[in-house]
């Protein structure tokens, strides 16, 4: 039976707070009540179990904030495997956009999002930042799964299956804001697809709406080297980031997805304006877009989160793989083994993602924060034996752990997965829906 925001007590765990001081308890506890964490500490201070609805013995497990997937397109799970081994522009123009034109509907987006939520919950992801079409369907599927999500309607200058014009996309965004303002799990966001697919008028109008409501403004930014050349409104060879800064939409709640082709002046502009970046290493590698300069962005003071991008360009929603790559790629590219150490990679997937989204309620385990928690098994062949020095735990998580090791996932104080059994979705039914959709002639 699904735990409905009762009082949970997680005991005997290796607890990683991921707060600024990176507090950790080798034998610790986490207590929750309703949607919130009430306290975190060593087992010597653990409250008595009698006052709790459920006690989870987390021996041999690490307990950390739920992972935050800071850039994705959830309904693209149904396009997983449709077209691969192609560069971004031909992948989009020749395969993805035609398939979207043929198949997208509110129903498609609802069901494909359910599959994405199932995969996310099973890998310890508690929060997603999504940009797609028919966002109202995405939002209701996310809420129904019990996950947390920032959800936006991707506005673009040409007609889409959900909006014949960008003004219709704007209207859908307004309706999403009206419907989900104050929702416990879904935070509406304002999303423009990219500088090269939106005019300055679209960008400034949508950004104005995000400011009016204090919401996240989510946009793809400098994903490919070609982007600067195909963004027609840029002036005098300016970069996309510089163009966005000039028209006033580069922050402070702006999140630029990818940021592969940003130079030092762009990073300085992003830091100054409070524009965050989301690093999507697998998707950038697979589409041959390049590798984002995460170390330089972090050094410049840019908040950086981690994301999977959509399942059609990844081809999964496994944040553990992103974590591995985020820590390994800078080492190989900078020829510096100390670049982006394991603990920093875990930070990008948790507190870093929260900072990039501008949400102080999540990403850290401490009293008063929202109870979004990932419990991962460390008693596996690939995480044994376990050294006990302070940085070792991050090394196991960043370099050794796998999504299938995640044991429990808790969002908003509710147990969504217990002992790998998803409680908030019927796994067999969700898989059958996806298989039936493809078998129905969709492929
Ligand atoms: Zn994307």
CSV table of C-alpha atoms in Angstrom, one decimal, residues 55-417:
chain,number,residue,atom,x,y,z
A,55,UNK,CA,10.3,2.6,9.8
A,56,UNK,CA,12.7,1.6,7.0
A,57,UNK,CA,15.9,0.0,8.1
A,58,UNK,CA,18.4,1.4,5.7
A,59,UNK,CA,21.4,-0.7,6.8
A,60,UNK,CA,24.0,-1.0,4.0
A,61,UNK,CA,22.3,1.8,2.1
A,62,UNK,CA,23.2,5.4,1.3
A,63,UNK,CA,20.4,7.9,1.9
A,64,UNK,CA,20.7,11.1,-0.2
A,65,UNK,CA,18.4,13.8,-1.6
A,66,UNK,CA,16.3,12.5,-4.5
A,67,UNK,CA,18.2,13.0,-7.8
A,68,UNK,CA,17.1,16.0,-9.9
A,69,UNK,CA,16.8,15.6,-13.6
A,70,UNK,CA,17.2,19.3,-14.6
A,71,UNK,CA,16.5,19.0,-18.3
A,72,UNK,CA,14.3,16.4,-20.0
A,73,UNK,CA,11.5,15.8,-22.4
A,74,UNK,CA,9.6,13.0,-20.7
A,75,UNK,CA,7.1,11.9,-23.5
A,76,UNK,CA,10.0,11.2,-25.8
A,77,UNK,CA,10.3,7.7,-24.1
A,78,UNK,CA,8.0,6.5,-26.8
A,79,UNK,CA,10.5,7.6,-29.4
A,80,UNK,CA,13.4,5.7,-27.8
A,81,UNK,CA,15.2,3.8,-30.5
A,82,UNK,CA,13.3,5.5,-33.4
A,83,UNK,CA,16.4,7.1,-34.9
A,84,UNK,CA,19.9,7.0,-33.7
A,85,UNK,CA,23.5,7.7,-34.7
A,86,UNK,CA,22.6,11.0,-36.3
A,87,UNK,CA,23.6,14.6,-35.7
A,88,UNK,CA,21.1,16.9,-33.9
A,89,UNK,CA,19.8,18.8,-36.9
A,90,UNK,CA,19.0,15.8,-39.1
A,91,UNK,CA,17.8,13.8,-36.1
A,92,UNK,CA,15.4,16.6,-35.3
A,93,UNK,CA,14.4,17.7,-38.8
A,94,UNK,CA,14.2,14.3,-40.5
A,95,UNK,CA,13.0,12.0,-37.7
A,96,UNK,CA,11.8,13.5,-34.4
A,97,UNK,CA,9.8,16.5,-35.6
A,98,UNK,CA,8.0,14.4,-38.3
A,99,UNK,CA,7.2,11.6,-35.8
A,100,UNK,CA,5.9,14.2,-33.3
A,101,UNK,CA,3.7,15.7,-36.1
A,102,UNK,CA,2.3,12.3,-36.7
A,103,UNK,CA,1.8,11.0,-33.2
A,104,UNK,CA,1.6,13.7,-30.6
A,105,UNK,CA,-1.7,14.1,-28.7
A,106,UNK,CA,-2.7,14.8,-25.1
A,107,UNK,CA,-3.2,11.0,-24.7
A,108,UNK,CA,0.2,10.1,-26.2
A,109,UNK,CA,2.0,12.6,-23.9
A,110,UNK,CA,0.1,11.4,-20.8
A,111,UNK,CA,1.0,7.8,-21.3
A,112,UNK,CA,4.6,8.3,-22.6
A,113,UNK,CA,5.2,10.5,-19.5
A,114,UNK,CA,3.9,7.7,-17.2
A,115,UNK,CA,6.6,5.5,-18.7
A,116,UNK,CA,9.2,8.2,-18.0
A,117,UNK,CA,8.0,8.6,-14.4
A,118,UNK,CA,8.3,4.8,-13.9
A,119,UNK,CA,11.8,4.8,-15.2
A,120,UNK,CA,12.7,7.9,-13.1
A,121,UNK,CA,11.3,6.6,-9.8
A,122,UNK,CA,13.1,3.3,-10.3
A,123,UNK,CA,16.4,5.2,-10.6
A,124,UNK,CA,15.9,7.4,-7.6
A,125,UNK,CA,14.9,10.6,-9.4
A,126,UNK,CA,12.5,12.6,-7.4
A,127,UNK,CA,12.2,15.8,-9.5
A,128,UNK,CA,12.2,16.5,-13.3
A,129,UNK,CA,12.4,19.7,-15.2
A,130,UNK,CA,10.5,19.1,-18.4
A,131,UNK,CA,9.9,21.0,-21.7
A,132,UNK,CA,7.6,19.4,-24.2
A,133,UNK,CA,4.2,19.8,-26.0
A,134,UNK,CA,0.8,19.2,-24.4
A,135,UNK,CA,2.4,20.1,-21.1
A,136,UNK,CA,-0.9,19.9,-19.3
A,137,UNK,CA,-0.9,16.1,-20.0
A,138,UNK,CA,2.7,15.8,-19.0
A,139,UNK,CA,1.9,17.7,-15.7
A,140,UNK,CA,-1.0,15.5,-14.9
A,141,UNK,CA,1.0,12.3,-15.5
A,142,UNK,CA,3.8,13.6,-13.3
A,143,UNK,CA,1.4,14.5,-10.5
A,144,UNK,CA,-0.4,11.2,-10.8
A,145,UNK,CA,2.9,9.3,-10.5
A,146,UNK,CA,3.7,11.2,-7.3
A,147,UNK,CA,6.8,12.8,-8.7
A,148,UNK,CA,7.8,16.4,-8.4
A,149,UNK,CA,8.2,18.3,-11.7
A,150,UNK,CA,8.8,21.7,-13.2
A,151,UNK,CA,6.7,21.4,-16.4
A,152,UNK,CA,6.5,23.8,-19.3
A,153,UNK,CA,4.9,24.0,-22.8
A,154,UNK,CA,7.7,24.3,-25.3
A,155,UNK,CA,7.0,27.5,-27.3
A,156,UNK,CA,8.4,27.8,-30.7
A,157,UNK,CA,7.9,30.1,-33.7
A,158,UNK,CA,6.4,27.6,-36.1
A,159,UNK,CA,3.2,25.5,-35.7
A,160,UNK,CA,3.3,22.5,-33.4
A,161,UNK,CA,0.9,19.6,-32.8
A,162,UNK,CA,-0.3,21.4,-29.6
A,163,UNK,CA,-0.2,25.1,-30.8
A,164,UNK,CA,-0.9,26.4,-34.3
A,165,UNK,CA,1.0,29.6,-33.4
A,166,UNK,CA,3.4,30.8,-30.7
A,167,UNK,CA,0.5,32.8,-29.3
A,168,UNK,CA,-1.4,29.6,-28.8
A,169,UNK,CA,1.7,28.2,-27.0
A,170,UNK,CA,1.7,31.3,-24.8
A,171,UNK,CA,-2.0,30.7,-24.0
A,172,UNK,CA,-1.3,27.1,-23.1
A,173,UNK,CA,1.5,28.3,-20.8
A,174,UNK,CA,-1.0,30.8,-19.1
A,175,UNK,CA,-3.5,28.0,-18.6
A,176,UNK,CA,-0.8,25.7,-17.1
A,177,UNK,CA,0.1,28.5,-14.7
A,178,UNK,CA,-3.5,29.0,-13.7
A,179,UNK,CA,-4.1,25.3,-13.2
A,180,UNK,CA,-0.9,24.4,-11.3
A,181,UNK,CA,0.0,27.5,-9.3
A,182,UNK,CA,0.5,26.3,-5.7
A,183,UNK,CA,0.3,22.6,-6.6
A,184,UNK,CA,2.2,20.5,-4.1
A,185,UNK,CA,4.1,18.6,-6.8
A,186,UNK,CA,3.9,20.4,-10.1
A,187,UNK,CA,5.5,23.8,-10.6
A,188,UNK,CA,4.6,25.4,-13.9
A,189,UNK,CA,7.5,26.8,-15.9
A,190,UNK,CA,7.8,29.1,-18.9
A,191,UNK,CA,9.7,27.4,-21.7
A,192,UNK,CA,11.0,28.6,-25.1
A,193,UNK,CA,12.5,25.9,-27.3
A,194,UNK,CA,15.7,27.7,-28.3
A,195,UNK,CA,17.1,31.1,-29.5
A,196,UNK,CA,17.3,29.7,-33.1
A,197,UNK,CA,13.6,28.7,-33.1
A,198,UNK,CA,12.1,31.8,-31.3
A,199,UNK,CA,12.1,35.4,-32.3
A,200,UNK,CA,13.1,38.2,-29.8
A,201,UNK,CA,9.4,39.0,-29.5
A,202,UNK,CA,8.6,35.5,-28.4
A,203,UNK,CA,11.5,35.3,-26.1
A,204,UNK,CA,10.8,38.6,-24.3
A,205,UNK,CA,7.0,38.0,-24.1
A,206,UNK,CA,7.5,34.5,-22.5
A,207,UNK,CA,10.3,35.7,-20.3
A,208,UNK,CA,8.1,38.6,-19.1
A,209,UNK,CA,5.4,36.0,-18.2
A,210,UNK,CA,8.0,34.0,-16.2
A,211,UNK,CA,9.0,37.2,-14.3
A,212,UNK,CA,5.4,38.3,-13.7
A,213,UNK,CA,4.8,35.0,-11.9
A,214,UNK,CA,8.3,34.3,-10.5
A,215,UNK,CA,8.7,31.1,-12.5
A,216,UNK,CA,11.5,29.3,-14.1
A,217,UNK,CA,12.3,30.3,-17.7
A,218,UNK,CA,13.7,27.2,-19.4
A,219,UNK,CA,15.4,27.2,-22.8
A,220,UNK,CA,17.9,25.2,-24.9
A,221,UNK,CA,21.1,27.3,-25.1
A,222,UNK,CA,24.2,26.8,-27.2
A,223,UNK,CA,23.7,23.1,-27.6
A,224,UNK,CA,25.6,22.9,-31.0
A,225,UNK,CA,28.3,24.8,-32.6
A,226,UNK,CA,25.9,25.6,-35.5
A,227,UNK,CA,23.4,27.4,-33.2
A,228,UNK,CA,25.1,30.8,-33.5
A,229,UNK,CA,25.0,30.8,-37.3
A,230,UNK,CA,21.4,29.8,-37.6
A,231,UNK,CA,20.0,32.2,-35.0
A,232,UNK,CA,18.9,34.9,-37.4
A,233,UNK,CA,18.3,37.8,-34.9
A,234,UNK,CA,21.8,37.8,-33.4
A,235,UNK,CA,23.8,40.9,-34.1
A,236,UNK,CA,27.4,41.4,-35.1
A,237,UNK,CA,28.5,37.9,-34.4
A,238,UNK,CA,27.2,37.8,-30.9
A,239,UNK,CA,26.8,34.5,-29.1
A,240,UNK,CA,23.3,33.2,-28.3
A,241,UNK,CA,24.0,33.9,-24.6
A,242,UNK,CA,25.0,37.5,-25.4
A,243,UNK,CA,21.9,37.9,-27.6
A,244,UNK,CA,19.7,36.7,-24.8
A,245,UNK,CA,21.4,39.1,-22.4
A,246,UNK,CA,20.9,42.0,-24.8
A,247,UNK,CA,17.2,41.4,-25.1
A,248,UNK,CA,16.9,40.9,-21.3
A,249,UNK,CA,16.0,37.3,-20.9
A,250,UNK,CA,19.2,35.8,-19.5
A,251,UNK,CA,18.1,35.5,-15.8
A,252,UNK,CA,17.8,35.4,-12.9
A,253,UNK,CA,15.4,32.4,-13.2
A,254,UNK,CA,16.7,31.4,-16.6
A,255,UNK,CA,18.0,27.8,-17.1
A,256,UNK,CA,19.9,27.2,-20.2
A,257,UNK,CA,19.9,23.5,-21.2
A,258,UNK,CA,23.2,22.1,-22.6
A,259,UNK,CA,25.5,25.2,-22.8
A,260,UNK,CA,28.1,23.2,-24.7
A,261,UNK,CA,29.3,26.0,-26.9
A,262,UNK,CA,29.7,28.8,-24.3
A,263,UNK,CA,32.9,30.8,-24.1
A,264,UNK,CA,34.3,32.6,-21.0
A,265,UNK,CA,32.4,35.9,-21.8
A,266,UNK,CA,29.2,33.9,-22.0
A,267,UNK,CA,29.9,32.2,-18.7
A,268,UNK,CA,30.6,35.6,-17.1
A,269,UNK,CA,27.3,37.0,-18.5
A,270,UNK,CA,25.4,33.9,-17.2
A,271,UNK,CA,26.9,34.2,-13.7
A,272,UNK,CA,26.2,38.0,-13.6
A,273,UNK,CA,22.6,37.6,-14.7
A,274,UNK,CA,22.0,34.5,-12.5
A,275,UNK,CA,21.4,32.2,-15.5
A,276,UNK,CA,21.9,28.5,-14.6
A,277,UNK,CA,23.1,25.7,-16.9
A,278,UNK,CA,22.0,22.1,-17.2
A,279,UNK,CA,24.7,19.7,-18.3
A,280,UNK,CA,23.4,16.8,-20.4
A,281,UNK,CA,26.6,14.8,-21.1
A,282,UNK,CA,25.1,11.6,-22.7
A,283,UNK,CA,22.8,13.4,-25.1
A,284,UNK,CA,25.6,15.8,-26.1
A,285,UNK,CA,27.9,12.9,-26.8
A,286,UNK,CA,25.3,10.9,-28.6
A,287,UNK,CA,24.3,13.7,-30.9
A,288,UNK,CA,28.0,14.7,-31.4
A,289,UNK,CA,27.2,18.1,-30.0
A,290,UNK,CA,30.4,18.3,-27.9
A,291,UNK,CA,31.1,18.4,-24.2
A,292,UNK,CA,30.0,21.3,-22.0
A,293,UNK,CA,32.8,23.2,-20.1
A,294,UNK,CA,31.3,22.4,-16.7
A,295,UNK,CA,34.4,23.0,-14.7
A,296,UNK,CA,34.9,26.5,-16.3
A,297,UNK,CA,31.2,27.3,-15.8
A,298,UNK,CA,31.4,26.3,-12.1
A,299,UNK,CA,34.5,28.3,-11.7
A,300,UNK,CA,32.8,31.3,-13.3
A,301,UNK,CA,30.0,31.0,-10.6
A,302,UNK,CA,27.3,29.5,-12.8
A,303,UNK,CA,24.8,27.2,-11.1
A,304,UNK,CA,25.1,23.9,-12.9
A,305,UNK,CA,22.6,21.0,-12.8
A,306,UNK,CA,22.6,17.7,-14.5
A,307,UNK,CA,20.0,16.2,-16.9
A,308,UNK,CA,19.3,13.4,-19.3
A,309,UNK,CA,17.6,15.3,-22.0
A,310,UNK,CA,14.9,13.2,-23.7
A,311,UNK,CA,15.0,9.4,-23.9
A,312,UNK,CA,15.3,9.5,-27.7
A,313,UNK,CA,18.7,11.1,-27.6
A,314,UNK,CA,20.2,9.4,-24.5
A,315,UNK,CA,18.5,6.7,-24.6
A,316,UNK,CA,17.4,6.4,-21.0
A,317,UNK,CA,16.5,8.6,-18.1
A,318,UNK,CA,19.3,7.2,-15.8
A,319,UNK,CA,20.8,10.1,-13.8
A,320,UNK,CA,23.5,7.7,-12.4
A,321,UNK,CA,25.0,7.5,-15.9
A,322,UNK,CA,25.0,11.3,-16.2
A,323,UNK,CA,26.7,11.5,-12.8
A,324,UNK,CA,29.4,9.1,-13.9
A,325,UNK,CA,30.0,11.0,-17.2
A,326,UNK,CA,29.9,14.4,-15.5
A,327,UNK,CA,32.7,13.4,-13.3
A,328,UNK,CA,34.7,11.5,-15.9
A,329,UNK,CA,34.5,13.8,-19.0
A,330,UNK,CA,36.3,16.8,-17.5
A,331,UNK,CA,39.1,14.6,-16.3
A,332,UNK,CA,39.7,13.2,-19.8
A,333,UNK,CA,39.3,16.5,-21.6
A,334,UNK,CA,41.3,18.7,-19.2
A,335,UNK,CA,43.8,15.9,-18.6
A,336,UNK,CA,43.3,16.5,-14.9
A,337,UNK,CA,42.3,13.7,-12.6
A,338,UNK,CA,41.3,16.2,-9.9
A,339,UNK,CA,38.7,17.9,-12.2
A,340,UNK,CA,35.1,17.6,-11.0
A,341,UNK,CA,35.7,15.2,-8.1
A,342,UNK,CA,33.0,12.6,-7.2
A,343,UNK,CA,31.4,14.6,-4.4
A,344,UNK,CA,30.9,17.5,-6.8
A,345,UNK,CA,29.3,15.2,-9.4
A,346,UNK,CA,26.8,14.0,-6.7
A,347,UNK,CA,26.2,17.6,-5.8
A,348,UNK,CA,25.3,18.5,-9.4
A,349,UNK,CA,22.7,15.8,-9.4
A,350,UNK,CA,21.2,17.0,-6.1
A,351,UNK,CA,21.8,20.4,-4.5
A,352,UNK,CA,23.3,21.7,-7.7
A,353,UNK,CA,20.1,20.8,-9.6
A,354,UNK,CA,18.0,22.5,-7.0
A,355,UNK,CA,20.1,25.7,-7.2
A,356,UNK,CA,19.9,25.6,-11.0
A,357,UNK,CA,16.1,25.4,-10.8
A,358,UNK,CA,16.0,28.1,-8.1
A,359,UNK,CA,14.2,25.9,-5.6
A,360,UNK,CA,15.6,26.0,-2.1
A,361,UNK,CA,13.1,23.4,-0.8
A,362,UNK,CA,14.7,20.4,-2.4
A,363,UNK,CA,18.2,19.0,-3.1
A,364,UNK,CA,19.4,18.9,0.6
A,365,UNK,CA,18.5,16.6,3.5
A,366,UNK,CA,17.8,18.7,6.5
A,367,UNK,CA,14.9,19.6,8.8
A,368,UNK,CA,12.4,21.8,7.1
A,369,UNK,CA,13.2,20.8,3.5
A,370,UNK,CA,10.8,18.8,1.4
A,371,UNK,CA,11.1,15.0,1.9
A,372,UNK,CA,12.4,14.0,-1.5
A,373,UNK,CA,14.8,11.1,-0.8
A,374,UNK,CA,16.8,8.4,-2.6
A,375,UNK,CA,17.8,5.3,-0.8
A,376,UNK,CA,20.4,3.3,-2.7
A,377,UNK,CA,21.8,-0.2,-1.8
A,378,UNK,CA,25.5,-0.4,-1.2
A,379,UNK,CA,25.7,-4.1,-0.5
A,380,UNK,CA,26.4,-5.0,-4.1
A,381,UNK,CA,29.3,-6.7,-5.8
A,382,UNK,CA,30.3,-3.4,-7.5
A,383,UNK,CA,30.2,-1.3,-4.3
A,384,UNK,CA,32.1,-3.8,-2.1
A,385,UNK,CA,34.3,-3.6,0.0
A,386,UNK,CA,33.6,-0.1,1.3
A,387,UNK,CA,36.3,2.2,2.6
A,388,UNK,CA,35.2,4.6,5.3
A,389,UNK,CA,37.1,7.8,4.7
A,390,UNK,CA,34.9,10.8,4.1
A,391,UNK,CA,35.1,11.0,0.3
A,392,UNK,CA,34.8,7.2,-0.3
A,393,UNK,CA,31.0,7.3,-0.1
A,394,UNK,CA,30.9,9.8,-3.0
A,395,UNK,CA,33.3,7.6,-5.0
A,396,UNK,CA,30.9,4.6,-4.7
A,397,UNK,CA,28.0,6.8,-5.8
A,398,UNK,CA,29.7,8.6,-8.7
A,399,UNK,CA,31.8,5.7,-10.1
A,400,UNK,CA,30.3,2.4,-9.0
A,401,UNK,CA,26.6,2.7,-8.3
A,402,UNK,CA,23.9,1.9,-10.8
A,403,UNK,CA,20.2,2.9,-11.2
A,404,UNK,CA,19.1,-0.7,-10.4
A,405,UNK,CA,20.7,-0.4,-7.0
A,406,UNK,CA,18.1,2.2,-5.9
A,407,UNK,CA,16.0,0.6,-3.2
A,408,UNK,CA,13.4,3.2,-2.1
A,409,UNK,CA,12.3,6.5,-3.6
A,410,UNK,CA,10.4,9.0,-1.5
A,411,UNK,CA,8.8,12.2,-2.9
A,412,UNK,CA,7.0,14.8,-0.8
A,413,UNK,CA,7.2,12.4,2.1
A,414,UNK,CA,5.4,9.7,0.2
A,415,UNK,CA,7.1,6.3,-0.5
A,416,UNK,CA,6.8,5.9,-4.3
A,417,UNK,CA,9.0,2.8,-4.5
